[in-house]
XYZ file of C-alpha atoms in Angstrom:
523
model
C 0.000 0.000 0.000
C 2.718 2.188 -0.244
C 3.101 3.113 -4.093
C 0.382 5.756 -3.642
C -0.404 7.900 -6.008
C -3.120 10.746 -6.531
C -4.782 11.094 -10.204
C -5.266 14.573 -11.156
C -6.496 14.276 -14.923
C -7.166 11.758 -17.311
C -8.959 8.185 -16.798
C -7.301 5.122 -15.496
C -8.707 0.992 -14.932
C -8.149 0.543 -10.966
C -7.994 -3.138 -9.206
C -10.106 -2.263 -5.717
C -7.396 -2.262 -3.148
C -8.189 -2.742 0.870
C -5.317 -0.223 1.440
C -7.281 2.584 0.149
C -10.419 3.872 2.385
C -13.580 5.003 0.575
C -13.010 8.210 1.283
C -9.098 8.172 -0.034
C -10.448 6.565 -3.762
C -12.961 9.144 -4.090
C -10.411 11.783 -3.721
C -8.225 10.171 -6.062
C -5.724 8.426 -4.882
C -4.634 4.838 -6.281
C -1.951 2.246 -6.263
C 0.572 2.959 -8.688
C 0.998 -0.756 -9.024
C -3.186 -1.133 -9.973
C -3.750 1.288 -12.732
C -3.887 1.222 -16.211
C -3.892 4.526 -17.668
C -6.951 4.803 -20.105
C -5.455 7.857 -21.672
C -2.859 10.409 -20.833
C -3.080 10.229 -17.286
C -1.695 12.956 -14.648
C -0.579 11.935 -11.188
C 0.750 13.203 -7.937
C 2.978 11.485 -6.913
C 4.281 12.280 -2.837
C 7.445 13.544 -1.992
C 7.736 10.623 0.027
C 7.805 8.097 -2.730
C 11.067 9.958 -4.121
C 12.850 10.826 -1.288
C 14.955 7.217 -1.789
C 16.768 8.828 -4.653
C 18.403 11.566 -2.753
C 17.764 12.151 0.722
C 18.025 8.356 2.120
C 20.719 8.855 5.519
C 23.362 6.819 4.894
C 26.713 6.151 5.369
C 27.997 8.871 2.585
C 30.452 10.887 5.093
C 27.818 14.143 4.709
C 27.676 14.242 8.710
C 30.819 15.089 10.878
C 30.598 11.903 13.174
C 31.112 9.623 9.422
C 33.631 11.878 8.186
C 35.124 11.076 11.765
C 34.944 7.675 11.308
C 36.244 7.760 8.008
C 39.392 9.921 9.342
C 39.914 7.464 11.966
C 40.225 4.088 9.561
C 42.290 5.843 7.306
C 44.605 6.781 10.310
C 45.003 3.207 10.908
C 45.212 2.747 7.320
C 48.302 4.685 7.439
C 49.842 3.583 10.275
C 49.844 -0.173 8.568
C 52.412 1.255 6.042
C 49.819 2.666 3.441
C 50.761 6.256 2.143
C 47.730 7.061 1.087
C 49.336 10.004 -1.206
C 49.161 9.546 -4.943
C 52.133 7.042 -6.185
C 50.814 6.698 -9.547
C 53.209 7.872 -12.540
C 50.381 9.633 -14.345
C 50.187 12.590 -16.937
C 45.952 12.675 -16.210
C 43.976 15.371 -14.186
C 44.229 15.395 -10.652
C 41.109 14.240 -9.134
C 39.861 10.896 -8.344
C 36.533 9.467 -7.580
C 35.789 6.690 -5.196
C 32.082 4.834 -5.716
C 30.344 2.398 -3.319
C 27.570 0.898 -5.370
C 24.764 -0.239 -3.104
C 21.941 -2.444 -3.579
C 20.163 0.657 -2.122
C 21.775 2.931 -2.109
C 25.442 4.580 -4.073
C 27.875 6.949 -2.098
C 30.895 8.555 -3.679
C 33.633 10.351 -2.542
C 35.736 13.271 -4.870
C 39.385 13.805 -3.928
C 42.451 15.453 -4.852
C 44.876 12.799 -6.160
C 47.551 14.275 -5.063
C 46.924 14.472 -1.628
C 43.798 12.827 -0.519
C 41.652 15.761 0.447
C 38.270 15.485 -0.356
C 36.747 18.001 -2.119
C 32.405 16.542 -2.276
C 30.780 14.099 -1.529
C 27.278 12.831 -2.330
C 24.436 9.807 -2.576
C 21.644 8.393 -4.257
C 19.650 5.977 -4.450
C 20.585 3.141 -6.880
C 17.872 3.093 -9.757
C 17.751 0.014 -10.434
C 15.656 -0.445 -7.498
C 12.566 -0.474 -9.623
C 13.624 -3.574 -11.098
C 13.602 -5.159 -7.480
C 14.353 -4.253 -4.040
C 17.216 -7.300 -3.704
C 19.681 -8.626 -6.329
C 17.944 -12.129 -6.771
C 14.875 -9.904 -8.378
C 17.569 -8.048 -10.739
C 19.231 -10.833 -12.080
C 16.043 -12.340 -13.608
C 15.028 -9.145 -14.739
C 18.391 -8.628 -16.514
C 17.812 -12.255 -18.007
C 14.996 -11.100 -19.754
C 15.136 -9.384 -23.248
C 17.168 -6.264 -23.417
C 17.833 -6.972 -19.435
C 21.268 -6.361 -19.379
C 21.436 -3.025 -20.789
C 18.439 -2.030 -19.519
C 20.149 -2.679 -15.745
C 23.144 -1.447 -17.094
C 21.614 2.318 -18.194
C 19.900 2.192 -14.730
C 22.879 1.984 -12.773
C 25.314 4.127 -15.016
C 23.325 7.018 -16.913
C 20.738 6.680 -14.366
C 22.616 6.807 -11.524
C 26.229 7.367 -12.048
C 26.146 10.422 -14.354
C 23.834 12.442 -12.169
C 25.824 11.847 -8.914
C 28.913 12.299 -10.783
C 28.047 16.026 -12.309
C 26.597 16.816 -8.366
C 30.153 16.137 -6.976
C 31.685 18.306 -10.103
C 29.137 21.015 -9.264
C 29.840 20.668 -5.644
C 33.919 20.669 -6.091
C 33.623 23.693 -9.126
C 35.616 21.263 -11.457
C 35.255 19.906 -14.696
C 34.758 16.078 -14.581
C 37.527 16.140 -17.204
C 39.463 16.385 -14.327
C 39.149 12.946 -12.637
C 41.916 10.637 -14.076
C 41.231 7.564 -11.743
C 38.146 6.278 -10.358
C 38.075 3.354 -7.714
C 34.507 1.230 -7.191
C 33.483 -1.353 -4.425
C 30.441 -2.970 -5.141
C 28.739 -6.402 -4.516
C 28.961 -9.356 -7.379
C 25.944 -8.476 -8.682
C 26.475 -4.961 -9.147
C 30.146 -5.888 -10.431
C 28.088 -7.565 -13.042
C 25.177 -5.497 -14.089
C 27.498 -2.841 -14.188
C 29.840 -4.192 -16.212
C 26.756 -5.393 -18.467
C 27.783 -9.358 -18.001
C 25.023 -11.603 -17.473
C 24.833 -12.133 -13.541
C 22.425 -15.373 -14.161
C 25.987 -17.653 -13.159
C 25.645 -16.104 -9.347
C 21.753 -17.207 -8.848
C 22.560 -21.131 -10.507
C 24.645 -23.572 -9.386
C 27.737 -23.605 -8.957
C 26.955 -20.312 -7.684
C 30.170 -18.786 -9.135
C 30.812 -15.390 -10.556
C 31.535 -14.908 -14.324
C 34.876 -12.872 -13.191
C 36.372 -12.410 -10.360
C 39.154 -9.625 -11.232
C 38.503 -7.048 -14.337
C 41.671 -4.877 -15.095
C 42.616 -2.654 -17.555
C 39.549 -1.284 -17.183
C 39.072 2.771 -18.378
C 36.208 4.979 -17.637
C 35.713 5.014 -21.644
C 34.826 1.500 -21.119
C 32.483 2.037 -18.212
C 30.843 5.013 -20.470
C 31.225 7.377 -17.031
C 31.661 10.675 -17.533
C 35.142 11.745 -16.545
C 38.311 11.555 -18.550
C 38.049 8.880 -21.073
C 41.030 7.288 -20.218
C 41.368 7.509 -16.324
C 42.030 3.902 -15.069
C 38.882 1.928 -13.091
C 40.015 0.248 -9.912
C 37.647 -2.792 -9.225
C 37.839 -4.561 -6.175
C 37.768 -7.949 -6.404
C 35.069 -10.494 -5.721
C 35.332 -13.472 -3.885
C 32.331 -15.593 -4.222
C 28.917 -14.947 -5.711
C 27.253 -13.113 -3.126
C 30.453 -11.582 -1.436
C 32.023 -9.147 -3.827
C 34.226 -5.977 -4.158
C 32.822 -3.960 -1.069
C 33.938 -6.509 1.695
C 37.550 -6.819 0.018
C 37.762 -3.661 0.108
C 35.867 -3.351 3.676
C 38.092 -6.078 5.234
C 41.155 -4.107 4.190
C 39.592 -0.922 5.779
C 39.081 -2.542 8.720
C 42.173 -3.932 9.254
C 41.254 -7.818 10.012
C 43.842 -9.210 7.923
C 46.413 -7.225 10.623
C 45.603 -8.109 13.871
C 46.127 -11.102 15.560
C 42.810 -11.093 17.552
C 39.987 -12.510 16.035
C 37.315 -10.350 14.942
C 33.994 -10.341 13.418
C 32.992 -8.208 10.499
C 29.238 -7.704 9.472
C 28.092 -5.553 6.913
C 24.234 -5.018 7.113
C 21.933 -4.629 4.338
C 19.882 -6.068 1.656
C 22.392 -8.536 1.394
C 24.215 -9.467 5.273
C 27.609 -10.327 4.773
C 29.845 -11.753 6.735
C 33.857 -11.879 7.641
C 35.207 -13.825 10.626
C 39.040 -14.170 10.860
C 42.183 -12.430 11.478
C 45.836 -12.613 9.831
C 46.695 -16.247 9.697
C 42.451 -17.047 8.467
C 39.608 -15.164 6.826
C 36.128 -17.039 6.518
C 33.374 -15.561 4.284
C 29.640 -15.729 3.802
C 26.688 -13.737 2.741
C 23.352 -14.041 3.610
C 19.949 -12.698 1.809
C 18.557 -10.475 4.975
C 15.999 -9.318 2.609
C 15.111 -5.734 2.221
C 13.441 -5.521 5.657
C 16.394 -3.604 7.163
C 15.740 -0.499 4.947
C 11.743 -0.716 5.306
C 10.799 -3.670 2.099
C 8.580 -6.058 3.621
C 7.093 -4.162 6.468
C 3.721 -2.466 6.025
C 4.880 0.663 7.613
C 8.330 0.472 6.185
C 10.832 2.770 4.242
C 13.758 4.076 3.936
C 16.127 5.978 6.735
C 14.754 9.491 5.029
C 12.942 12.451 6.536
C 10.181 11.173 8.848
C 10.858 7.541 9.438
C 11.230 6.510 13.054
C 14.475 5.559 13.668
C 14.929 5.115 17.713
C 11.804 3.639 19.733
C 11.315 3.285 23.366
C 8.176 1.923 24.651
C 6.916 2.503 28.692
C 6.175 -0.999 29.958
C 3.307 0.078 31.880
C 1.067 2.033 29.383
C 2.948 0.614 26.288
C 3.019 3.923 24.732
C 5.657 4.972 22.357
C 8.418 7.548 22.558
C 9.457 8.345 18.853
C 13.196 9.706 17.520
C 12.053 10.605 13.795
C 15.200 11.805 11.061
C 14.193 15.448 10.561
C 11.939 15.985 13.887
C 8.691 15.866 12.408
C 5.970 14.007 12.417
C 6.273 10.282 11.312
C 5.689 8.424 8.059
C 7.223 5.369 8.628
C 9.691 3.179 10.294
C 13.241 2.407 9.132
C 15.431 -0.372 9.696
C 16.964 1.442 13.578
C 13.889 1.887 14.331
C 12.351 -1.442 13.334
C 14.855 -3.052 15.466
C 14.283 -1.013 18.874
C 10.637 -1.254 18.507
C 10.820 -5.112 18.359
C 13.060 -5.560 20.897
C 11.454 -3.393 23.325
C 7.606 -5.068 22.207
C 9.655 -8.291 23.204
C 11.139 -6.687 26.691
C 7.980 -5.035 27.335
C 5.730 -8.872 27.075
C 3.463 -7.315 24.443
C 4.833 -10.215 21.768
C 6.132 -13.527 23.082
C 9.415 -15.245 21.146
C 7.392 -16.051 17.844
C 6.711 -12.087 17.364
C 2.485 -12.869 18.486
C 0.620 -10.063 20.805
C -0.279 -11.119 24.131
C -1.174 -8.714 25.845
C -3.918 -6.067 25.302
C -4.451 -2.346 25.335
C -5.150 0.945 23.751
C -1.943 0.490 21.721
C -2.843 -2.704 20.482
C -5.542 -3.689 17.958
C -6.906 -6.185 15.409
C -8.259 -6.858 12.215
C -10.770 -8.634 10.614
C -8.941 -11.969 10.327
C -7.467 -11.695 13.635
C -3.779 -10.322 13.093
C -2.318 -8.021 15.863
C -1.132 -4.652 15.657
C 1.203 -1.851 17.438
C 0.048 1.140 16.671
C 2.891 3.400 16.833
C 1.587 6.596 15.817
C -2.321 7.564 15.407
C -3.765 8.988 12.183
C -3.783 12.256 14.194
C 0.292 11.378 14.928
C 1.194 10.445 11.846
C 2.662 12.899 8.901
C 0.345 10.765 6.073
C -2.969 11.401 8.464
C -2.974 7.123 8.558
C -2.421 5.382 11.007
C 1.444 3.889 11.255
C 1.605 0.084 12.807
C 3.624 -3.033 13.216
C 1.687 -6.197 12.473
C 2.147 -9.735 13.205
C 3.236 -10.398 9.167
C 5.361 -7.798 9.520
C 7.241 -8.942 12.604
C 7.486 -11.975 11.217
C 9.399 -10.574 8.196
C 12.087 -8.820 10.571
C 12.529 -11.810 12.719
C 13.156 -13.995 9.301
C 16.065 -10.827 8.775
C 17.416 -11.165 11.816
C 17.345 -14.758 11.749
C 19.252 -14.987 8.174
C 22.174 -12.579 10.147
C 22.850 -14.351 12.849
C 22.542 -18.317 11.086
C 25.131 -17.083 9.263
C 27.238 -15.890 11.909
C 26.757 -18.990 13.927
C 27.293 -21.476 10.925
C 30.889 -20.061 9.940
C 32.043 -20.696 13.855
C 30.890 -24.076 13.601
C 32.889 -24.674 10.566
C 35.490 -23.328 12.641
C 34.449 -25.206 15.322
C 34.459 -22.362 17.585
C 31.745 -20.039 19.207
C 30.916 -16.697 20.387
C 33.101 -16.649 23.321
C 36.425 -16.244 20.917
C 34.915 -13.091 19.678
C 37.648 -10.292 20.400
C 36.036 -7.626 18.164
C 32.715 -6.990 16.112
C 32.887 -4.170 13.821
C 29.609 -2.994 11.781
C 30.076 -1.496 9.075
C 27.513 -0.090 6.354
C 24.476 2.422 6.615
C 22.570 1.203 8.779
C 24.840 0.391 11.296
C 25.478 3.383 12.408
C 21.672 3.991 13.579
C 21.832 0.631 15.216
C 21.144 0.456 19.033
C 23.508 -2.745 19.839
C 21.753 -3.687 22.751
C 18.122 -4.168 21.450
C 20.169 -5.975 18.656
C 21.596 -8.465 20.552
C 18.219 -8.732 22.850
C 16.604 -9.941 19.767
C 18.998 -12.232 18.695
C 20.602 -10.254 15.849
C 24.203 -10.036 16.810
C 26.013 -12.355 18.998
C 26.276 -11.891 22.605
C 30.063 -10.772 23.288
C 30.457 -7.913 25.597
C 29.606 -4.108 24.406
C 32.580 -2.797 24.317
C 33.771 -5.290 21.650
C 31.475 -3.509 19.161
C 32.473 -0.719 16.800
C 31.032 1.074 14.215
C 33.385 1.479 11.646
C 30.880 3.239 8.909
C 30.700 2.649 5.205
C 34.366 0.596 4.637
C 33.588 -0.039 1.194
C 34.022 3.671 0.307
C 37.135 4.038 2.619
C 38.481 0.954 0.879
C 37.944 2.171 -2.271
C 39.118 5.553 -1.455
C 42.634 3.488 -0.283
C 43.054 1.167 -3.593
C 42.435 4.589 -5.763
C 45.319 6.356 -4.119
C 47.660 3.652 -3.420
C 48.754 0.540 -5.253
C 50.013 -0.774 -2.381
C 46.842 -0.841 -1.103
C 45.022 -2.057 -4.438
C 47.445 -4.907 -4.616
C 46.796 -5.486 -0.389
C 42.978 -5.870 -1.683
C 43.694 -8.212 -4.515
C 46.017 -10.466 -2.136
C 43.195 -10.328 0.586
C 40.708 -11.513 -2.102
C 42.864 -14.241 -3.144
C 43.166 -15.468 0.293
C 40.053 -15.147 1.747
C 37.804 -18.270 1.906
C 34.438 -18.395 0.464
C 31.733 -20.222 2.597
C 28.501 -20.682 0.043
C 25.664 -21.110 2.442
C 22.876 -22.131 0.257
C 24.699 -25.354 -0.175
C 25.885 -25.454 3.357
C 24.077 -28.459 5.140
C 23.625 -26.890 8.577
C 22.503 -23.398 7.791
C 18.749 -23.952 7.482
C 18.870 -25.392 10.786
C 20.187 -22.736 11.817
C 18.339 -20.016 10.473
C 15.260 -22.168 11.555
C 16.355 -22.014 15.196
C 17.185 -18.062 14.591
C 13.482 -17.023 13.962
C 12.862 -16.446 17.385
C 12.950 -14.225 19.596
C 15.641 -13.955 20.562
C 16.747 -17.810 19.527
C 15.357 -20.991 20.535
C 18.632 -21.526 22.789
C 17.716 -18.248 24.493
C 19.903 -18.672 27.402
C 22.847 -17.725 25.163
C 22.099 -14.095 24.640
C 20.199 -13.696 27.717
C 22.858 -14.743 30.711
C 25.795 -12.964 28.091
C 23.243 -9.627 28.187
C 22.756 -9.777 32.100
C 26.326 -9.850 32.395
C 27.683 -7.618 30.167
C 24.824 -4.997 29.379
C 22.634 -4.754 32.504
């Protein structure tokens, strides 16, 4: 019921829809995904429903706590033996561009190549979201007729140009200018950007059509920047764990300590790096879109008025909202979605298999019988509709959360190892940062180590690719790392759907194992 839009002129066929009231279809309004126009049609459509293309909060260093973080890695970076001043013998312009292509969302940073100061940054949303909200969805669509370049277009003269002529407005240069550009992204993006047919990742053997592309230019790529400034690829390593976790792992330093760490990147697409410098152990798991508001009825995207911190009074059950712009809500966002579960679940209003039971003015039915939280009234609510949680939606977040933590527990079995050799977790990607680790761990999402192993280390694929584009010390550090990396495939793994099975609860069907680690180390 979200694709709402409001016909102004013209006639259109509607399918009835039990998301609209009366009232709301006499005033015009109609799913986007239930017309037919019937002539030339006009339509409203909300500011809402575009916001994902340029106002989504991410992980695109446009606050000063990322750019922080960023400063921080790339101190680190340094102090590993990584100049990170230009070393390249090259007669091109002296910028450089570093891209993190998203399944959500893209982020790039524009530097000077000679020494490393940024001059914009910027982010998007990734059009080829219309084609599907995960990458399963966009690899059958690109296997369809005129697929591939129709994927390809989306991402790169869809996407790409525009964000690339925003950081050349921002930085008053010519995009001439940029002589190298360095890009982390998953397989699939590797793929449909590259315009290769991704259908290899989605069939067995589940391997990637390439693993390393050099030699690359940005003629090649069609971006537009100096025709022949070099592309930097980061590598891929399996078929659902690609250039932006070689290129995080390097930013975060696992393959240089000698404790062993945890790395989780969060998003459509959970992937996951356990290891330090004599072993690194890879998987990736399909969260689902859930995390940035797909799948929930009162989902979206971390954009002006979603609800991204909850707190609920165990007495009255009533809400207290954090919403990203302080006004009134619209939706709920994947922070947000995670505090309000966790504190439904502290507060007894849903038991372990996400079902209400108890009752009160906050709570509320419909015809067939499936519970509601009503977080914010028509009268609270931005849209004038009410916002709420349902039992079909819960169950959706708990199938998320689930997914992220079978896979964490399945590579320490292969290890044969568990939680308790945990040194460090580090979270990196956009949603991390709004993530409230306790609630997290109260719903079984993230193992149960002690808080202060946790650190949010922001979006690593950017500083990685930031690194590699500077230094070929670095690039070659990301190659090596992708050569030695192992690749875990879980949907041929024999114990992960046992796992995941005994994930869907809340918090796990073994709860004792986050609940005597939380008492100890959070309480």
């Amino acid at each position: 019921g979200k694709c709402r839009v409001k016909l102004l002129a013209g006639e259109v066929s509607a399918m009835p829809s039990s998301h609209l009231s009366a009232e709301e279809y006499a005033q015009g309004w109609r799913l986007a995904c239930g017309i037919r126009p019937c002539s030339d049609v006009t339509v409203l459509v909300p500011d809402i429903a575009s916001a994902y293309r340029d106002r989504i909060k991410t992980a695109d260093l446009s606050t000063a706590g990322e750019v922080a973080v960023f400063e921080a890695l790339l101190s680190v970076i340094r102090e590993a033996g990584f100049p990170l001043t230009n070393t390249y013998d090259s007669t091109l312009p002296v910028c450089a561009l570093a891209i993190d292509i998203g399944t959500t969302t893209v982020s790039a940073v524009l530097f000077d190549l000679q020494s490393g100061a940024l001059l914009a940054e910027a982010s998007c949303g990734n059009a080829q979201i219309r084609y599907g909200a995960d990458v399963i969805n966009r690899i059958i669509e690109q296997g369809k007729p005129g697929g591939i370049a129709k994927l390809r277009d989306a991402i790169v003269k869809e996407t790409l140009v525009p964000l690339i002529a925003a950081l050349c407005k921002q930085a008053d240069i010519s995009s001439e200018c940029i002589g190298r550009v360095g890009i982390a992204c998953n397989p699939t993006m590797n793929h449909l950007l590259l315009g290769v047919d991704a259908n290899c990742i989605r069939t067995e053997p589940y391997l990637p059509a390439f693993y390393r592309r050099d030699g690359l230019t940005a003629a090649d790529l069609e971006l537009p920047v100096h025709p022949a400034a070099p592309i930097c690829l980061a590598p891929n390593i399996g078929s659902f764990v690609g250039g932006d976790i070689t290129a995080g792992v390097f930013a975060a330093m696992l393959w240089d300590s000698e404790a062993l760490s945890l790395f989780i990147d969060l998003g459509t697409n959970g992937e996951i790096v356990f290891g330090n410098r004599d072993f690194l152990i890879t998987c990736a798991c399909s969260a689902g879109p859930a995390f940035e508001g797909g799948d929930i009825s009162c989902g979206m995207r971390a954009t002006d008025g979603a609800v991204e911190a909850v707190s609920i009074d165990e007495d009255t059950m009533r809400p207290t909202l954090t919403v990203i712009g302080a006004q009134k809500p619209v939706g709920i966002c994947g922070s947000g979605l995670i505090d309000l579960v966790a504190e439904l679940f502290r507060c007894g209003i849903i038991n372990a298999k996400g079902c209400f039971i108890r009752e009160g003015e906050r709570i509320a039915y419909d015809r067939h019988g499936t519970g509601r939280y009503i977080l914010a009234t028509a009268c609270e609510s931005a849209t004038g509709r009410e916002i709420a949680l349902n039992e079909v939606d819960i169950l959706n977040f708990i199938r998320a959360k689930g997914a992220i933590y079978a896979a964490i527990d399945t590579v320490l079995s292969v290890l044969d190892m568990d939680e308790s050799v945990i040194s460090q977790v580090f979270v990196a990607g956009g949603i991390g940062g709004g993530i409230n680790i306790k609630n997290a761990v109260r719903i079984g999402m993230l193992p149960g180590v002690r808080a202060e192993c946790f650190r949010y280390i922001g979006n690593t694929a950017l500083t990685g690719a930031y690194a590699m584009t500077l230094s070929p010390e670095a690039e070659r550090k990301i190659n090596e790392i992708a050569r030695n990396m192992t690749y875990l495939e879980l949907s041929t793994h024999p114990g992960y759907m046992d796992k995941f099975i005994a994930a869907c609860f809340l918090p796990h069907t073994d709860a004792g194992r986050f609940q005597a680690r939380q008492e100890k180390h959070y309480d």
